[in-house]
Short mmCIF file of C-alpha atoms in Angstrom, two decimals:
data_model
loop_
_atom_site.label_atom_id
_atom_site.label_comp_id
_atom_site.label_asym_id
_atom_site.label_seq_id
_atom_site.Cartn_x
_atom_site.Cartn_y
_atom_site.Cartn_z
CA GLU A 1 -8.78 21.20 16.12
CA ILE A 2 -7.50 22.89 12.98
CA VAL A 3 -9.96 22.62 10.12
CA LEU A 4 -8.60 22.60 6.57
CA THR A 5 -10.96 23.71 3.80
CA GLN A 6 -10.04 22.85 0.22
CA SER A 7 -11.42 24.48 -2.88
CA PRO A 8 -12.71 23.95 -5.42
CA ALA A 9 -14.26 20.56 -4.84
CA THR A 10 -13.70 19.63 -8.48
CA LEU A 11 -11.45 21.12 -11.12
CA SER A 12 -11.95 20.14 -14.75
CA LEU A 13 -9.16 21.25 -17.09
CA SER A 14 -7.49 20.23 -20.34
CA PRO A 15 -3.99 18.80 -20.71
CA GLY A 16 -1.38 21.54 -20.66
CA GLU A 17 -3.51 23.91 -18.59
CA ARG A 18 -2.51 25.21 -15.19
CA ALA A 19 -4.31 23.89 -12.10
CA THR A 20 -4.53 25.93 -8.91
CA LEU A 21 -5.79 24.18 -5.78
CA SER A 22 -6.45 26.00 -2.52
CA CYS A 23 -6.24 24.91 1.12
CA ARG A 24 -7.30 27.28 3.88
CA ALA A 25 -6.67 26.62 7.57
CA SER A 26 -8.95 27.72 10.40
CA GLN A 27 -5.89 29.05 12.24
CA SER A 28 -2.26 29.51 11.37
CA VAL A 29 -0.27 26.37 10.65
CA GLY A 30 2.93 28.25 9.82
CA SER A 31 4.53 26.31 6.97
CA TYR A 32 3.61 22.92 8.35
CA LEU A 33 1.38 21.86 5.49
CA ALA A 34 1.68 18.89 3.15
CA TRP A 35 -0.07 17.96 -0.09
CA TYR A 36 -0.91 14.45 -1.25
CA GLN A 37 -2.15 12.93 -4.48
CA GLN A 38 -4.42 9.89 -4.40
CA LYS A 39 -5.53 7.83 -7.37
CA PRO A 40 -8.39 5.28 -7.18
CA GLY A 41 -7.45 2.15 -5.27
CA GLN A 42 -4.07 3.55 -4.24
CA ALA A 43 -2.58 4.95 -1.07
CA PRO A 44 -1.91 8.68 -0.94
CA ARG A 45 1.42 9.89 -2.33
CA LEU A 46 3.29 12.76 -0.70
CA LEU A 47 3.82 15.59 -3.19
CA ILE A 48 4.80 18.62 -1.11
CA TYR A 49 5.88 19.02 2.51
CA ASP A 50 6.39 22.11 4.61
CA ALA A 51 4.26 24.10 2.17
CA SER A 52 6.75 24.36 -0.67
CA ASN A 53 9.22 21.45 -0.65
CA ARG A 54 8.75 18.84 -3.34
CA ALA A 55 9.07 15.27 -2.11
CA THR A 56 11.58 12.94 -3.70
CA GLY A 57 10.69 11.96 -7.24
CA ILE A 58 7.86 14.46 -7.66
CA PRO A 59 7.87 16.19 -11.06
CA ALA A 60 8.76 19.86 -11.17
CA ARG A 61 5.33 20.78 -12.55
CA PHE A 62 4.02 20.39 -8.98
CA SER A 63 4.71 23.33 -6.69
CA GLY A 64 3.39 24.54 -3.36
CA SER A 65 3.21 27.97 -1.83
CA GLY A 66 1.72 29.83 1.11
CA SER A 67 2.06 30.16 4.84
CA GLY A 68 -0.14 30.87 7.82
CA THR A 69 -3.68 30.07 6.75
CA ASP A 70 -3.65 30.14 2.95
CA PHE A 71 -1.88 27.61 0.77
CA THR A 72 -1.82 26.73 -2.91
CA LEU A 73 -0.83 23.64 -4.88
CA THR A 74 -0.09 24.47 -8.50
CA ILE A 75 0.26 22.00 -11.33
CA SER A 76 1.88 24.12 -14.03
CA SER A 77 0.97 22.04 -17.08
CA LEU A 78 -1.49 19.23 -16.55
CA GLU A 79 -0.68 15.74 -17.76
CA PRO A 80 -3.34 13.03 -18.17
CA GLU A 81 -1.84 11.10 -15.25
CA ASP A 82 -2.51 14.05 -12.92
CA SER A 83 -6.17 13.08 -12.78
CA ALA A 84 -6.59 12.31 -9.07
CA LEU A 85 -7.78 13.52 -5.69
CA TYR A 86 -5.54 15.97 -3.87
CA TYR A 87 -5.50 16.45 -0.10
CA CYS A 88 -3.76 18.91 2.19
CA GLN A 89 -2.69 17.98 5.75
CA GLN A 90 -1.40 20.05 8.66
CA ARG A 91 1.08 18.99 11.32
CA SER A 92 1.35 22.31 13.11
CA ASN A 93 -0.93 21.63 16.04
CA TRP A 94 -1.79 18.03 16.80
CA PRO A 95 -3.33 15.81 17.90
CA PRO A 96 -5.37 15.59 15.90
CA LEU A 97 -3.56 15.66 12.60
CA THR A 98 -6.10 16.93 10.11
CA PHE A 99 -6.67 16.63 6.39
CA GLY A 100 -8.67 18.78 4.04
CA GLY A 101 -11.74 17.38 2.31
CA GLY A 102 -9.95 17.03 -1.02
CA THR A 103 -10.05 18.48 -4.52
CA LYS A 104 -10.76 16.24 -7.49
CA VAL A 105 -8.80 17.12 -10.61
CA GLU A 106 -10.36 15.89 -13.82
CA ILE A 107 -8.58 16.01 -17.16
CA LYS A 108 -10.89 16.78 -20.07
CA GLN B 1 13.13 0.45 -0.06
CA VAL B 2 10.51 1.19 2.56
CA GLN B 3 7.68 -1.31 2.62
CA LEU B 4 4.60 -1.29 4.81
CA VAL B 5 2.14 -4.17 4.55
CA GLU B 6 -1.16 -4.11 6.41
CA SER B 7 -3.18 -7.20 7.25
CA GLY B 8 -6.06 -8.25 9.44
CA GLY B 9 -8.97 -6.49 7.78
CA GLY B 10 -12.27 -8.16 7.07
CA VAL B 11 -15.96 -8.16 7.84
CA VAL B 12 -16.92 -7.89 11.49
CA GLN B 13 -20.21 -7.42 13.32
CA PRO B 14 -20.93 -4.21 15.25
CA GLY B 15 -19.63 -4.39 18.79
CA ARG B 16 -16.96 -6.96 17.96
CA SER B 17 -13.18 -6.56 17.84
CA LEU B 18 -10.47 -6.76 15.22
CA ARG B 19 -6.70 -6.35 15.28
CA LEU B 20 -4.82 -4.89 12.34
CA SER B 21 -1.11 -5.44 11.76
CA CYS B 22 1.40 -3.51 9.69
CA GLY B 23 4.68 -5.22 8.87
CA ALA B 24 7.56 -2.85 8.15
CA SER B 25 10.77 -3.40 6.22
CA GLY B 26 13.46 -1.40 4.43
CA PHE B 27 14.10 1.01 7.28
CA THR B 28 14.97 1.04 10.99
CA PHE B 29 11.45 0.63 12.36
CA SER B 30 12.40 1.55 15.92
CA SER B 31 13.59 4.99 14.78
CA TYR B 32 10.26 6.31 13.52
CA GLY B 33 6.90 7.33 14.87
CA MET B 34 4.04 5.54 13.15
CA HIS B 35 0.40 6.35 12.45
CA TRP B 36 -2.85 4.81 11.33
CA VAL B 37 -4.99 6.78 8.86
CA ARG B 38 -8.34 5.60 7.54
CA GLN B 39 -10.59 6.37 4.61
CA ALA B 40 -14.28 5.51 4.59
CA PRO B 41 -15.67 4.43 1.21
CA GLY B 42 -15.89 7.44 -1.08
CA LYS B 43 -14.72 9.80 1.67
CA GLY B 44 -11.57 11.68 2.59
CA LEU B 45 -8.63 10.82 4.81
CA GLU B 46 -9.01 10.70 8.59
CA TRP B 47 -6.11 10.41 11.02
CA VAL B 48 -6.74 7.68 13.60
CA ALA B 49 -3.77 7.22 15.92
CA HIS B 50 -0.05 7.80 16.49
CA ILE B 51 2.60 5.96 18.46
CA SER B 52 6.07 7.29 19.20
CA LEU B 53 9.18 5.45 18.11
CA ASP B 54 9.62 3.69 21.42
CA GLY B 55 5.93 3.27 22.17
CA SER B 56 5.98 5.64 25.13
CA ASP B 57 3.46 8.11 23.66
CA GLU B 58 0.12 7.43 22.00
CA TYR B 59 -2.44 9.84 20.57
CA TYR B 60 -5.90 9.13 19.21
CA ALA B 61 -8.65 10.81 17.26
CA ASP B 62 -11.66 11.57 19.44
CA SER B 63 -13.75 9.27 17.24
CA VAL B 64 -11.77 6.20 18.35
CA LYS B 65 -10.48 7.19 21.79
CA GLY B 66 -11.27 4.54 24.38
CA ARG B 67 -12.08 1.93 21.73
CA PHE B 68 -8.87 1.63 19.68
CA THR B 69 -5.34 0.96 20.92
CA ILE B 70 -2.19 1.47 18.88
CA SER B 71 0.92 -0.52 19.78
CA ARG B 72 4.17 -1.66 18.28
CA ASP B 73 6.66 -4.50 18.58
CA ASN B 74 9.99 -3.08 17.52
CA PRO B 75 11.94 -6.37 17.47
CA LYS B 76 9.24 -7.75 15.15
CA ASN B 77 9.06 -4.55 13.04
CA THR B 78 5.30 -4.57 13.41
CA LEU B 79 2.66 -1.94 14.17
CA TYR B 80 -0.77 -2.89 15.50
CA LEU B 81 -4.21 -1.38 15.85
CA GLN B 82 -6.56 -3.13 18.27
CA MET B 83 -10.09 -2.09 17.46
CA ASN B 84 -12.82 -2.84 20.01
CA SER B 85 -16.54 -2.00 20.13
CA LEU B 86 -16.58 -1.52 16.38
CA ARG B 87 -19.31 0.61 14.80
CA GLY B 88 -20.61 1.00 11.28
CA GLU B 89 -18.82 4.32 10.98
CA ASP B 90 -15.49 2.52 11.48
CA THR B 91 -15.91 0.92 8.05
CA ALA B 92 -12.91 2.12 6.07
CA VAL B 93 -9.62 1.27 4.44
CA TYR B 94 -7.00 1.51 7.16
CA TYR B 95 -3.50 2.62 6.18
CA CYS B 96 -0.37 2.53 8.27
CA ALA B 97 2.03 5.37 7.58
CA LYS B 98 5.61 6.17 8.56
CA GLU B 99 6.59 9.64 9.70
CA ARG B 100 8.93 11.62 7.51
CA GLY B 101 11.94 11.79 9.79
CA ASP B 102 10.72 13.38 13.03
CA TYR B 103 7.76 15.03 11.30
CA ALA B 104 4.13 14.01 11.21
CA ASP B 105 3.57 13.89 7.50
CA PHE B 106 3.88 10.77 5.44
CA ARG B 107 6.21 9.84 2.62
CA SER B 108 5.52 6.13 3.10
CA TRP B 109 2.16 4.40 3.27
CA GLY B 110 0.98 0.81 3.19
CA GLN B 111 -1.48 -0.41 0.60
CA GLY B 112 -4.32 -0.40 3.10
CA THR B 113 -6.61 -3.06 4.54
CA LEU B 114 -10.41 -2.86 4.37
CA VAL B 115 -12.46 -3.17 7.54
CA THR B 116 -16.20 -3.57 7.07
CA VAL B 117 -18.43 -3.38 10.13
CA SER B 118 -21.78 -4.89 9.31
CA SER B 119 -24.30 -7.31 10.72
#
């Protein structure tokens, strides 16, 4: 099973600042990594697929990078509505599909 | 537009059974693999099960293998999750999710249905 480790657990930043979220895989997942945003009481929303491709309708301030075992989700200029939990997920080697433990982004 | 609507959640005693349904619309249901993903209260996302577009292949998380069964009725555009021998640790919001094309990540999710296992 591929284990995904996200860091930091919580990120507290001000509007307009840059957020950098990390996801590290226990073995290579190639580029088969997705990022999701989840707000309280809502289903997850796909932000990025295949490491760096923005999903339809996702603002350009969200970008993904990385390959192999190290991946980054960057929010270039935080908006208040970006306050949420963010999860990474790999589809390289499954079953099982696995998700990271999540990073909480708080807007000061 | 794609719509996935789960139903069937509720409170159930340990050891009992429950069947979840997920009604699909806005896309050709029979052309996509489908999954169940769950989220325990205050916890992260956990993949539960997958079924191929024609129902010929099924995969399960070890935590539910032998207790849960995923199935689908393509003419009815409905996905199911039969949950037997329920345990407290199965308490979660259960989401159905549609694969993105042929790929096992998820652009489309239902709103979720809460299953609470408690005596």
